[in-house]
GROMACS .gro file of C-alpha atoms in nm:
model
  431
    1UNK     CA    1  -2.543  -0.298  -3.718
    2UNK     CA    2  -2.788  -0.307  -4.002
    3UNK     CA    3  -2.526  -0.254  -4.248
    4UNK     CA    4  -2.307  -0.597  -4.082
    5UNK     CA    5  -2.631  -0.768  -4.099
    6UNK     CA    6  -2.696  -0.711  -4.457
    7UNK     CA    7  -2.381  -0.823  -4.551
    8UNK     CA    8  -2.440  -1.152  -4.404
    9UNK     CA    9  -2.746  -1.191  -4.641
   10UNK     CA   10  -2.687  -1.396  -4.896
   11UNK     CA   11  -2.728  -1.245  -5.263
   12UNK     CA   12  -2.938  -1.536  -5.441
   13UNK     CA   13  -2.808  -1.415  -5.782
   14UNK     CA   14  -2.477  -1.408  -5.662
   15UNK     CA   15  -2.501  -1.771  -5.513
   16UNK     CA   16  -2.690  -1.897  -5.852
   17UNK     CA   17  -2.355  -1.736  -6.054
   18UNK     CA   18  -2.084  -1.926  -5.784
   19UNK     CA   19  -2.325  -2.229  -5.851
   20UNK     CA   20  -2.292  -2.199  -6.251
   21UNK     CA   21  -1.939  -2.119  -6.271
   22UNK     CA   22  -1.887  -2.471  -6.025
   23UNK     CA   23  -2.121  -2.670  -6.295
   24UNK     CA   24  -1.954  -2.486  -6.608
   25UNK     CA   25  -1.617  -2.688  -6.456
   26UNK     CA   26  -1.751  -2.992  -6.336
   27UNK     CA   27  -1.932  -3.031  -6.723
   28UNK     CA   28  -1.530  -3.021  -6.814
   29UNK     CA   29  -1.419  -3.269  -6.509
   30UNK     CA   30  -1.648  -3.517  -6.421
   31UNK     CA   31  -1.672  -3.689  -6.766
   32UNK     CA   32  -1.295  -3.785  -6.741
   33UNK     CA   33  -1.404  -3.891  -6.365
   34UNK     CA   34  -1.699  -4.119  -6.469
   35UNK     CA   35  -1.500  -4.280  -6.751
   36UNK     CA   36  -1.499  -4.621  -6.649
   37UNK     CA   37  -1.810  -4.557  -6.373
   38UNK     CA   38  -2.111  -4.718  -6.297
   39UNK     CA   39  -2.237  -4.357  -6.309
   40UNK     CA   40  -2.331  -4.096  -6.586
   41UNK     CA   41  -2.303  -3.717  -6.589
   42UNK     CA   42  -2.701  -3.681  -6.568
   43UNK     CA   43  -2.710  -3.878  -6.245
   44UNK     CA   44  -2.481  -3.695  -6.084
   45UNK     CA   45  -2.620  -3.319  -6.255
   46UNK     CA   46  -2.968  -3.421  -6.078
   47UNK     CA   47  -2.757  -3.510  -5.707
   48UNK     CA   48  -2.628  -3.134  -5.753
   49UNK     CA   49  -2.968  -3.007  -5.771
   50UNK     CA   50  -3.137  -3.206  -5.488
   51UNK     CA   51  -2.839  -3.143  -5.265
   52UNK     CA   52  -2.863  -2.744  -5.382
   53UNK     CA   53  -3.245  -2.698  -5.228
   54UNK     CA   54  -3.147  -2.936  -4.929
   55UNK     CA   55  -2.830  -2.721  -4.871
   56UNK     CA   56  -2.846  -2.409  -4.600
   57UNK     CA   57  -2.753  -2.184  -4.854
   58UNK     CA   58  -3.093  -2.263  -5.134
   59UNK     CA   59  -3.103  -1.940  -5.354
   60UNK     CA   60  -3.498  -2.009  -5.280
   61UNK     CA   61  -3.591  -1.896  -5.614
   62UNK     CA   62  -3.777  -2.121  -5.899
   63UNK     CA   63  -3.556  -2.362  -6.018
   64UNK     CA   64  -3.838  -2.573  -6.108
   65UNK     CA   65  -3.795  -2.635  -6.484
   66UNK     CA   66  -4.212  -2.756  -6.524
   67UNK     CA   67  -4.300  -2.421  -6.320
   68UNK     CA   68  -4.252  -2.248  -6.637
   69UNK     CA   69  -4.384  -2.420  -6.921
   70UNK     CA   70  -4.261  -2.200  -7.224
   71UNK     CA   71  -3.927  -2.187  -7.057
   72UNK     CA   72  -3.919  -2.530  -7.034
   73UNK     CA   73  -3.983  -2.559  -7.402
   74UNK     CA   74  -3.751  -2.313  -7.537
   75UNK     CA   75  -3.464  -2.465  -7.306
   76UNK     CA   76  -3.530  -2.822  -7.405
   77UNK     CA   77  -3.560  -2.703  -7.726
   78UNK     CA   78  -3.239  -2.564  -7.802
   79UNK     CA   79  -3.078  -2.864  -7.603
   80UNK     CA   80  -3.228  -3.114  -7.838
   81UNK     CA   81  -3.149  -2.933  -8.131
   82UNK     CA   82  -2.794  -2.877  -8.051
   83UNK     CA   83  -2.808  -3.268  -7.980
   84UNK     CA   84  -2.941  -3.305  -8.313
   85UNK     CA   85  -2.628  -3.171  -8.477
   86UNK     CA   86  -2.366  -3.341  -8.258
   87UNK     CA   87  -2.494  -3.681  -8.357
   88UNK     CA   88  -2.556  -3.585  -8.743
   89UNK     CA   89  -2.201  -3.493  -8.747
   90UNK     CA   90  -2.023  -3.765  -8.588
   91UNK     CA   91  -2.189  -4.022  -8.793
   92UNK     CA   92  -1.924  -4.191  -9.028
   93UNK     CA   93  -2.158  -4.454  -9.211
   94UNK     CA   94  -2.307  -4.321  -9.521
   95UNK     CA   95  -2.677  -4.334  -9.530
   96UNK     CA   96  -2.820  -4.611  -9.760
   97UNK     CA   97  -3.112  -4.894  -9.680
   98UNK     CA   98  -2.857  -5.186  -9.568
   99UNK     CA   99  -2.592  -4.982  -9.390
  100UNK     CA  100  -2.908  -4.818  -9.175
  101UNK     CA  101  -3.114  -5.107  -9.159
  102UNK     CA  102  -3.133  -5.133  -8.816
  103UNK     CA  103  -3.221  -4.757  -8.786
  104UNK     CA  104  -3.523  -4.826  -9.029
  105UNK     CA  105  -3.599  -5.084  -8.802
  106UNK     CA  106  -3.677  -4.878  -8.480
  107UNK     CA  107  -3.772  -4.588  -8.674
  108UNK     CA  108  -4.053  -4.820  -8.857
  109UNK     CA  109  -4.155  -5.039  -8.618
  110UNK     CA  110  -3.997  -5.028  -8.293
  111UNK     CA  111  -4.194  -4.660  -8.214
  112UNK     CA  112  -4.489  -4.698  -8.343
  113UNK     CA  113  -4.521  -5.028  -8.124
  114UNK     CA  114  -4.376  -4.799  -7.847
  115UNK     CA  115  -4.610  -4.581  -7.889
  116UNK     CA  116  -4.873  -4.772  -7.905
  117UNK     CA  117  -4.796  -5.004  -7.594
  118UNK     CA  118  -4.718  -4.647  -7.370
  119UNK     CA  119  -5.063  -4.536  -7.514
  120UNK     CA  120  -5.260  -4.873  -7.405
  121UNK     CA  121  -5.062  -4.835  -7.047
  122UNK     CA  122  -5.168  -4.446  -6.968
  123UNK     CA  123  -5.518  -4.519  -7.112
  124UNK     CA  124  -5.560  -4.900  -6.893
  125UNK     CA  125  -5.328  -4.801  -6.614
  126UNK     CA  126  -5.283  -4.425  -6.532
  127UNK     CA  127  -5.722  -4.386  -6.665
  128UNK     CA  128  -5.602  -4.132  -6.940
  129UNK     CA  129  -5.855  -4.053  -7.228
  130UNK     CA  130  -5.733  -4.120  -7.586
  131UNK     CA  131  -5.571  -3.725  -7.660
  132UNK     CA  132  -5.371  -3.782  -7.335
  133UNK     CA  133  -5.273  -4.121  -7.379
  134UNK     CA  134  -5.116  -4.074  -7.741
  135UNK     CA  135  -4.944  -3.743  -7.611
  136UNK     CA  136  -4.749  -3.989  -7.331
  137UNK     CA  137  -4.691  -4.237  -7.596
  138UNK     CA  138  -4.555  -3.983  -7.821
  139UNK     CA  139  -4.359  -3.829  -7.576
  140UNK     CA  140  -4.216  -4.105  -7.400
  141UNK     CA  141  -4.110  -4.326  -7.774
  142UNK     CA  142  -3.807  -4.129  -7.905
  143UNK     CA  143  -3.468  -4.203  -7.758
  144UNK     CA  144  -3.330  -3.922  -7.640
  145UNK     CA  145  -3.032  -3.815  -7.827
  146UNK     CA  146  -2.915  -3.530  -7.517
  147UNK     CA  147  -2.913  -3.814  -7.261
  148UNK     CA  148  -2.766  -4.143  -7.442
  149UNK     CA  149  -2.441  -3.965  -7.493
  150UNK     CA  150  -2.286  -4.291  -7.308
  151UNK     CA  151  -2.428  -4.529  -7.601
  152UNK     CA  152  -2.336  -4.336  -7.870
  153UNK     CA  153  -2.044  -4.368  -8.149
  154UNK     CA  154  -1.766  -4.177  -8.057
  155UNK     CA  155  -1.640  -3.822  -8.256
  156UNK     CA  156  -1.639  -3.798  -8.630
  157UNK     CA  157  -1.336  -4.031  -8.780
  158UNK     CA  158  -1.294  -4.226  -8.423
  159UNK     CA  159  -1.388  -4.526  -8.559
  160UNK     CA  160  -1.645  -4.569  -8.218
  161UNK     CA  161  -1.913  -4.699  -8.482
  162UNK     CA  162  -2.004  -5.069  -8.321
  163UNK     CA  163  -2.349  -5.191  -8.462
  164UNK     CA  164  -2.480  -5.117  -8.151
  165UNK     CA  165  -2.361  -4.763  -8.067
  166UNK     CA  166  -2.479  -4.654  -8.456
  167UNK     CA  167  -2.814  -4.802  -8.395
  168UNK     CA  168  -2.922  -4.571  -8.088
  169UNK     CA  169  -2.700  -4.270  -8.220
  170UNK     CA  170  -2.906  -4.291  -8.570
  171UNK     CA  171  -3.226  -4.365  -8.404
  172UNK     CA  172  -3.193  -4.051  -8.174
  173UNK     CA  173  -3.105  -3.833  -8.456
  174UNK     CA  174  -3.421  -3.908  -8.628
  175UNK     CA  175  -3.694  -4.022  -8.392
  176UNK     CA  176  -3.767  -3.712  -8.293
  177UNK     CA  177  -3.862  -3.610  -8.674
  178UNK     CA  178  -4.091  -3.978  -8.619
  179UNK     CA  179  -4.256  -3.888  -8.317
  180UNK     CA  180  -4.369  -3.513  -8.376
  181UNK     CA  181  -4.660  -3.643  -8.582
  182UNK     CA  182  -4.790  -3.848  -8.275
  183UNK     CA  183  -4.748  -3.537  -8.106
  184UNK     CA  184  -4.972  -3.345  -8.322
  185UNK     CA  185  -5.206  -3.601  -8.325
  186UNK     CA  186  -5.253  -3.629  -7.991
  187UNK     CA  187  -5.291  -3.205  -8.013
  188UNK     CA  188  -5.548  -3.242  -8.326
  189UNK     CA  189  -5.791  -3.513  -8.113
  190UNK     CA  190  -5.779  -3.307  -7.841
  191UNK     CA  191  -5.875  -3.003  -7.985
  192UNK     CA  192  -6.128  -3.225  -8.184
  193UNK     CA  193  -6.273  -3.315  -7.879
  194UNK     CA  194  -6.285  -2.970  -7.768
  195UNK     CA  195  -6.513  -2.821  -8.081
  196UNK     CA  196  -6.732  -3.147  -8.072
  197UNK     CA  197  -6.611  -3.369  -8.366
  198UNK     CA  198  -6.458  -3.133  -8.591
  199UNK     CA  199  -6.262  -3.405  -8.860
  200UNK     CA  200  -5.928  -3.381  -8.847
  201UNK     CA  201  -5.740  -3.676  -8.968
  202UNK     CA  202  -5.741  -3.545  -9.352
  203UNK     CA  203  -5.550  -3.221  -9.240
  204UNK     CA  204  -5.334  -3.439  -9.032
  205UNK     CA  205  -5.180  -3.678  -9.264
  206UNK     CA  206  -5.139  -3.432  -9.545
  207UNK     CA  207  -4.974  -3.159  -9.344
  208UNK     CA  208  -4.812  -3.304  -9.024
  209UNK     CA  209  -4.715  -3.639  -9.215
  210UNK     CA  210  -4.650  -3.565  -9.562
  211UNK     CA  211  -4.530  -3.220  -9.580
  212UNK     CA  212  -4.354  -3.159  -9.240
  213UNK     CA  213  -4.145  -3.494  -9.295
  214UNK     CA  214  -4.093  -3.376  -9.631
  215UNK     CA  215  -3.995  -3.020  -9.588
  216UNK     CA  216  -3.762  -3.118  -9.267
  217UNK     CA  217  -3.588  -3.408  -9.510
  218UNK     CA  218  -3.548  -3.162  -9.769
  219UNK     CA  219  -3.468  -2.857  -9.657
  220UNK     CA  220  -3.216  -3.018  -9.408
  221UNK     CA  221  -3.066  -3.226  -9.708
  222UNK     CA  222  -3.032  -2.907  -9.905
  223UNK     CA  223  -2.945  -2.695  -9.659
  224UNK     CA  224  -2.654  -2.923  -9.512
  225UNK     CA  225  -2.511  -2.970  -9.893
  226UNK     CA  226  -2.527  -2.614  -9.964
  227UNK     CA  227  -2.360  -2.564  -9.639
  228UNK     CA  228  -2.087  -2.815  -9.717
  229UNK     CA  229  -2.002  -2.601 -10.024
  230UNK     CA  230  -1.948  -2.283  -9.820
  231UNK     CA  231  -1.760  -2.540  -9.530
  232UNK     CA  232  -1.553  -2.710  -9.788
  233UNK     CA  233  -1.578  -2.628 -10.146
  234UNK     CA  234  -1.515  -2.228 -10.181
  235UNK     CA  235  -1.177  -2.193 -10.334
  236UNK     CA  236  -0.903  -1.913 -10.229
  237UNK     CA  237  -0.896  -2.049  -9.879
  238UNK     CA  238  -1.266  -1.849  -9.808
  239UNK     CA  239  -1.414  -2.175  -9.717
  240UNK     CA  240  -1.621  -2.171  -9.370
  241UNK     CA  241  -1.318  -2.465  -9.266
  242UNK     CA  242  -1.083  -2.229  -9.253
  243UNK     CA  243  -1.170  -2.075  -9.009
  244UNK     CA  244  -1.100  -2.337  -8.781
  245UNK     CA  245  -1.456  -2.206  -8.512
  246UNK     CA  246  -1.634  -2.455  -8.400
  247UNK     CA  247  -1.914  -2.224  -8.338
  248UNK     CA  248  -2.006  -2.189  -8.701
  249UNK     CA  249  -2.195  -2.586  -8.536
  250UNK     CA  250  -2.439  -2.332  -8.371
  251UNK     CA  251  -2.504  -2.117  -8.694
  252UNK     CA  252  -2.579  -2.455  -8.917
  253UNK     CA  253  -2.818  -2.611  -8.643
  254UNK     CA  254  -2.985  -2.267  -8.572
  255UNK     CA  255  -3.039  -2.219  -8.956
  256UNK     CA  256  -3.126  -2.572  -9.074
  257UNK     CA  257  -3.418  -2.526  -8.740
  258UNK     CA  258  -3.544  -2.180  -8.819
  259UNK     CA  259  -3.593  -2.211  -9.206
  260UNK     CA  260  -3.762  -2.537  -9.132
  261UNK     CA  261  -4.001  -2.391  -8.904
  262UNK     CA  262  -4.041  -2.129  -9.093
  263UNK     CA  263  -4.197  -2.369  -9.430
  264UNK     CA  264  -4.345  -2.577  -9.173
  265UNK     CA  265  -4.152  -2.851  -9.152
  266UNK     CA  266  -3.994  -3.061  -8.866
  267UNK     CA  267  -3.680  -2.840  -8.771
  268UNK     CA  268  -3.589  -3.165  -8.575
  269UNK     CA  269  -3.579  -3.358  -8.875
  270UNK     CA  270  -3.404  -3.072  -9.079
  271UNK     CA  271  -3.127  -3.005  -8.828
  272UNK     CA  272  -3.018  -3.403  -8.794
  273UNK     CA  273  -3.033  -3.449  -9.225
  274UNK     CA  274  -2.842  -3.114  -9.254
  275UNK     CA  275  -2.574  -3.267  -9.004
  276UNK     CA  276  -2.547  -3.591  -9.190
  277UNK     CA  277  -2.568  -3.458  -9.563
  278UNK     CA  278  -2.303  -3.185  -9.395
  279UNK     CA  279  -2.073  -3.468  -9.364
  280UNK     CA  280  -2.134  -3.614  -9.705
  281UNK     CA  281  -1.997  -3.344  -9.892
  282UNK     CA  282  -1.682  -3.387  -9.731
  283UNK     CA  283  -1.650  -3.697  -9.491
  284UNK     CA  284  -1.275  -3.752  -9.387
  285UNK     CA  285  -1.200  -3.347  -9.355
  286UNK     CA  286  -1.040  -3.267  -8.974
  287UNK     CA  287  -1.321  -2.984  -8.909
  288UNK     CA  288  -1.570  -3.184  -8.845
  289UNK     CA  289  -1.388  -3.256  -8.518
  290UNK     CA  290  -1.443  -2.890  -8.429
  291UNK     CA  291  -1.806  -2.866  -8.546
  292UNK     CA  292  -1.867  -3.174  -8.322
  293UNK     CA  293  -1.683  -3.027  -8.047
  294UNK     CA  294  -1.804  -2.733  -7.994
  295UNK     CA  295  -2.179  -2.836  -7.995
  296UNK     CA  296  -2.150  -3.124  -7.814
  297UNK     CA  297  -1.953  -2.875  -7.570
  298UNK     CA  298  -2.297  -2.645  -7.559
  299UNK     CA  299  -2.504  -2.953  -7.543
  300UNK     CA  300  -2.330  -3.054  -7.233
  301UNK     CA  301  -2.328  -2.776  -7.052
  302UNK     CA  302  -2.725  -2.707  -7.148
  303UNK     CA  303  -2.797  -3.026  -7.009
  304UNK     CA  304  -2.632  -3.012  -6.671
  305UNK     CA  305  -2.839  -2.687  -6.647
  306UNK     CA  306  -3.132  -2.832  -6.662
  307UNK     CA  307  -3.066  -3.161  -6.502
  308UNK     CA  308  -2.998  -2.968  -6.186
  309UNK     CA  309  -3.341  -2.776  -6.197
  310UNK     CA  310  -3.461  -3.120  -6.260
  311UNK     CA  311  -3.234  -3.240  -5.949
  312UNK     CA  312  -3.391  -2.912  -5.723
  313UNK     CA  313  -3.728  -2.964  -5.813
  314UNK     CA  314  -3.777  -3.299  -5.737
  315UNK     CA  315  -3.615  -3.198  -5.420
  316UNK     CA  316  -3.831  -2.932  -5.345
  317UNK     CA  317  -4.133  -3.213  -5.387
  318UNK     CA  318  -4.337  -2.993  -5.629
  319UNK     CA  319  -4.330  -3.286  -5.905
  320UNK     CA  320  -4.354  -3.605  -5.794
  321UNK     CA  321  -4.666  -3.441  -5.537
  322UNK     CA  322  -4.876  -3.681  -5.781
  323UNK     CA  323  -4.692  -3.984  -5.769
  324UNK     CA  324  -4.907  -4.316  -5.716
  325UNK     CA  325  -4.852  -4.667  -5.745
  326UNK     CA  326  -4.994  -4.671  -6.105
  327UNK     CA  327  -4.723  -4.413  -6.231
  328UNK     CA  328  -4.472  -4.637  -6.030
  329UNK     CA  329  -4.615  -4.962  -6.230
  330UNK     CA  330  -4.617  -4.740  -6.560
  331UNK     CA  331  -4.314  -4.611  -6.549
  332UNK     CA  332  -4.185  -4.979  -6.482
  333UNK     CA  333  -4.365  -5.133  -6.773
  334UNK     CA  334  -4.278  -4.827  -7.018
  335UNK     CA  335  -3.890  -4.886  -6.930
  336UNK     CA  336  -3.857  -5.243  -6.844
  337UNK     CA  337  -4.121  -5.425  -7.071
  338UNK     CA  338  -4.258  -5.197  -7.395
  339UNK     CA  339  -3.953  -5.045  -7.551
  340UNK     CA  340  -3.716  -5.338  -7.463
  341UNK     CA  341  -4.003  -5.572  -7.667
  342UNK     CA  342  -4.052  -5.334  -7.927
  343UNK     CA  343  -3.669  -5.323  -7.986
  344UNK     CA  344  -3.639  -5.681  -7.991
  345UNK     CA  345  -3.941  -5.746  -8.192
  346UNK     CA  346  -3.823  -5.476  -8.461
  347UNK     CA  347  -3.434  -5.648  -8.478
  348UNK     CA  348  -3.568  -5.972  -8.581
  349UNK     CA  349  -3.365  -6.157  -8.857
  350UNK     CA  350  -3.115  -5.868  -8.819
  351UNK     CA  351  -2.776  -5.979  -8.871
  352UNK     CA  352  -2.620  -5.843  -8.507
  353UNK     CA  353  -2.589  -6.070  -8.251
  354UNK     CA  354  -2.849  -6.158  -7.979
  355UNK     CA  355  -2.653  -5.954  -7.708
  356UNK     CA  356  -2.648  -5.684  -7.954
  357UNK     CA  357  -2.983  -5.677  -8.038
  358UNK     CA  358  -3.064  -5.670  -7.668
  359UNK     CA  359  -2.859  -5.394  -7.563
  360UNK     CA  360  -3.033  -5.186  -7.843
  361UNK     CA  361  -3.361  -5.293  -7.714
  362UNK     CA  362  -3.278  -5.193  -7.377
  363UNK     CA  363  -3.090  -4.901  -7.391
  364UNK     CA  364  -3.358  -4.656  -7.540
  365UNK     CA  365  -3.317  -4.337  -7.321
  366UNK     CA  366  -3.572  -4.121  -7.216
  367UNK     CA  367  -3.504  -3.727  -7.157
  368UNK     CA  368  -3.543  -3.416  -7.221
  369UNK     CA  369  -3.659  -3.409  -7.584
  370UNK     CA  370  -3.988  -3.579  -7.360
  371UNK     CA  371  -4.001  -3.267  -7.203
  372UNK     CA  372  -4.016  -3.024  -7.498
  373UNK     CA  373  -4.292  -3.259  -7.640
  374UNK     CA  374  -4.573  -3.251  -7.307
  375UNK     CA  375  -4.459  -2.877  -7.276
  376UNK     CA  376  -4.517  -2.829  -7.632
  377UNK     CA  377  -4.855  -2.979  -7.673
  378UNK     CA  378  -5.028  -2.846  -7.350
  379UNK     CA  379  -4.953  -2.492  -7.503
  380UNK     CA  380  -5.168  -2.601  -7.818
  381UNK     CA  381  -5.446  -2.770  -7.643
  382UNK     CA  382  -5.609  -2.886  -7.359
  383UNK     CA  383  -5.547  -3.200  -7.210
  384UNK     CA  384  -5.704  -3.420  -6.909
  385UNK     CA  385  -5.491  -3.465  -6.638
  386UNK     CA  386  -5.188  -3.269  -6.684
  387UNK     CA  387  -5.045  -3.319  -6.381
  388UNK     CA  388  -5.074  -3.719  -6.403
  389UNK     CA  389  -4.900  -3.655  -6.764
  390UNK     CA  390  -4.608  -3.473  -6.625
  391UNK     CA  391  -4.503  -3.670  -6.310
  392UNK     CA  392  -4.543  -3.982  -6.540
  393UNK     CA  393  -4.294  -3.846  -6.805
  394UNK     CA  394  -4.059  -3.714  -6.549
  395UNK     CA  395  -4.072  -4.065  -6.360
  396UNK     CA  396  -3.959  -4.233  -6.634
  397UNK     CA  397  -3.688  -4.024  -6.746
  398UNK     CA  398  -3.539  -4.035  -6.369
  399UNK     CA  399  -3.609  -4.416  -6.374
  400UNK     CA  400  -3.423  -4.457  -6.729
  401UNK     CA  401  -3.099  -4.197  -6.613
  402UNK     CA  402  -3.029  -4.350  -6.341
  403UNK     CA  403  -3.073  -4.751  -6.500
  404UNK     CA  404  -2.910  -4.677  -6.772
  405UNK     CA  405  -2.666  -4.458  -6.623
  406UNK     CA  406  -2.571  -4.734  -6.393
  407UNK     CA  407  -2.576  -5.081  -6.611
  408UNK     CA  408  -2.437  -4.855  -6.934
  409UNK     CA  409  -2.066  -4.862  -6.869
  410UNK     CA  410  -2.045  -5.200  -6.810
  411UNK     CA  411  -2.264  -5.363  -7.083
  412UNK     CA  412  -2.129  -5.197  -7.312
  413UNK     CA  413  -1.787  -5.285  -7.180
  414UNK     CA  414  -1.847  -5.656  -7.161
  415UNK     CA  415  -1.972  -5.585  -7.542
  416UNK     CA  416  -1.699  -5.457  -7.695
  417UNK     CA  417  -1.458  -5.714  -7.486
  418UNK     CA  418  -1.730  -6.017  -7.657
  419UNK     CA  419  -1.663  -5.809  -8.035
  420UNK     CA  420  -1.225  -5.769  -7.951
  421UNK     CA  421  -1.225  -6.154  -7.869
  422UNK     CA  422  -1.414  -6.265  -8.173
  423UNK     CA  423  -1.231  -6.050  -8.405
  424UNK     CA  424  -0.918  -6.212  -8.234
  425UNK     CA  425  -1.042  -6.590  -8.302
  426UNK     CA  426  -1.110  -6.469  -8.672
  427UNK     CA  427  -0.760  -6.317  -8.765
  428UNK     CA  428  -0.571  -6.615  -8.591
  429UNK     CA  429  -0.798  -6.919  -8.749
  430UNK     CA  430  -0.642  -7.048  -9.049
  431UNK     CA  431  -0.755  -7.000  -9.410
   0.00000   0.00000   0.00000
């Protein structure tokens, strides 16, 4: 009898393996599915999750991703980086001021607006002091480049590279690198605050401005050139390329990261340059197909991970516990009214269209690189209100994936229809 009712209990570890092995196929499936959906793959990772801890059989164990904040960290983390990569690579423009120039645009002034205007909002709305306010503006400005898959330019050599689609996949890659200093700022005031006054902003401009940016742009730039010698240049058929592994991907971005780190750079920065100068050594070659395959392959199946702790904890009710009608009106503003104006402000006299412009405004994901950032800072300092901080942040990223998720497919249908039609009336109007 007690041997029949053991059997009947259910192994958690065994149910959590059934439950990966059913999201390692459905990462495969359910983009072809959701092709031409109103719906994106993060939507429907976070309905797994919520219907997992509703379901009889919960594994009852802590699938809260916030419950465990260097975990969440190291797991965002490695998502973002691997994101990082995947977007260097499929890049086709080469960089230069004109050909970017609406990436210098929301690099330049679209976040620091953003981040200024979330700021005002947590410190007028949510009652946030200054170190806590910047964190949630720095946090909550960089499009996410794990989540806006669905806006992005399609593989390397696809010729997916719209205005629009280049704009947010360029942005992603390197607003991370743009943000981190916000991020230590908002770490160096409130540890400031903590020792009574100590200065700070010296120390802060010359190492977390001028020398991480510069170590991450050079050591990536290096790093990805000197890689695209061993990829492409080594004679005798010993090249890297011939290989034909798409996991040497994962050996560039883990590289191009740790060495950064390791001088004290942005690794962020590093791993997106070393994708993009990767591709400059050798731009029309077929492996970058693979490299871009294979991460964006790891990236996908990192992300559904997460997404359905995400899913199970809000769920289980442990993070929205602190939700109030100023996080609702926040979280509304931040999405709906700051980074769609500080697009649209930054993309004025740009030469895309008005619809263009206003899908890039709009369309500025927020995810799980917003994660990494709160979970990195409140492991360097102390800040008011955690709690307010984190079911803000992950308010607006559920707000943004499922908006965006939803209006994405057909915006940017109705786009490219508007860009086939006039490149129609152009090839049949005479000369």
């Amino acid at each position: 009898m007690a041997a029949a009712e053991e059997q009947r209990n259910v192994d958690p570890y065994v149910l959590l393996l059934a439950v990966f092995g059913a999201v390692v196929l459905l990462t495969a499936w359910l983009p072809l599915v959701l092709k031409e959906l109103p719906l994106s793959l993060p939507m429907v990772c976070i309905g797994i999750g919520a219907l997992l801890v509703l379901s009889p059989f919960s594994p009852n164990v802590g699938v809260n991703p916030l419950e465990n904040r260097y975990l969440t960290e190291r797991l965002t983390e490695f998502v973002v980086i691997v994101s990082l990569m995947g977007a260097g690579l499929k890049l086709d423009r080469p960089v230069s001021w004109r050909g970017w120039g609406s990436t210098w645009r929301l690099l330049g002034i679209a976040m620091p607006l953003t981040i200024a205007g979330i700021a005002l909002l947590g410190w007028a709305v949510l009652g946030l002091g200054l170190a806590a306010a910047l964190l949630l503006g720095a946090a909550l400005a960089p499009t996410d480049p794990v989540l806006a898959s669905d806006v992005q330019v399609g593989p390397p050599q696809s010729g997916k590279e719209d205005e629009v689609r280049f704009a947010l996949t360029s942005e992603a890659g390197l607003n991370d690198g743009a943000a981190f200093p916000f991020v230590y700022l908002a770490i160096a005031v409130a540890l400031s605050q903590a020792s009574g006054g100590q200065p700070f902003v010296a120390d802060w401009l010359l190492i977390d401005v001028l020398w991480k940016i510069a170590a991450g742009v050079a050591i990536g730039w290096v790093g990805g050139k000197a890689m695209g010698f061993l990829v492409f240049r080594l004679p005798n058929r010993t090249g890297l390329s011939e290989t034909r592994d798409g996991f040497v991907a994962l050996g560039i971005t883990c590289l191009a990261y740790g060495t950064t780190e390791l001088a004290n750079g942005y690794g962020f920065l590093a791993v997106f340059v070393a994708a993009v100068a990767l591709r400059s050594v050798e731009r029309r070659h077929h492996y970058h197909e693979n490299l871009h395959t294979f991460a964006e392959q790891i990236e996908r199946l990192v992300m559904m991970v997460l997404l359905v702790c995400f899913g199970a904890a809000i769920a289980e009710g442990t993070i929205f516990g602190a939700l109030s009608w100023p996080v609702i009106a926040t979280t509304a503003l931040i999405l709906f009214v700051v980074r769609p104006l500080s697009g649209w402000i930054s993309l004025a006299r740009h030469p895309a269209s008005s619809p263009e412009k206003a899908a890039i405004a709009f369309f500025g994901i927020r995810g799980l690189g917003s994660f990494y950032y709160v979970a990195y800072a409140l492991g360097q300092a102390e800040f008011e209100a955690p709690q307010i901080i984190w079911v803000t942040v992950c308010s607006v990223v559920l707000v943004s994936i499922v908006t965006h998720g939803v209006l994405v497919t057909p915006i940017m249908r109705h786009l490219d229809y508007n860009r086939s039609a006039r490149s129609a009336t152009k090839e049949t109007q005479p000369l």
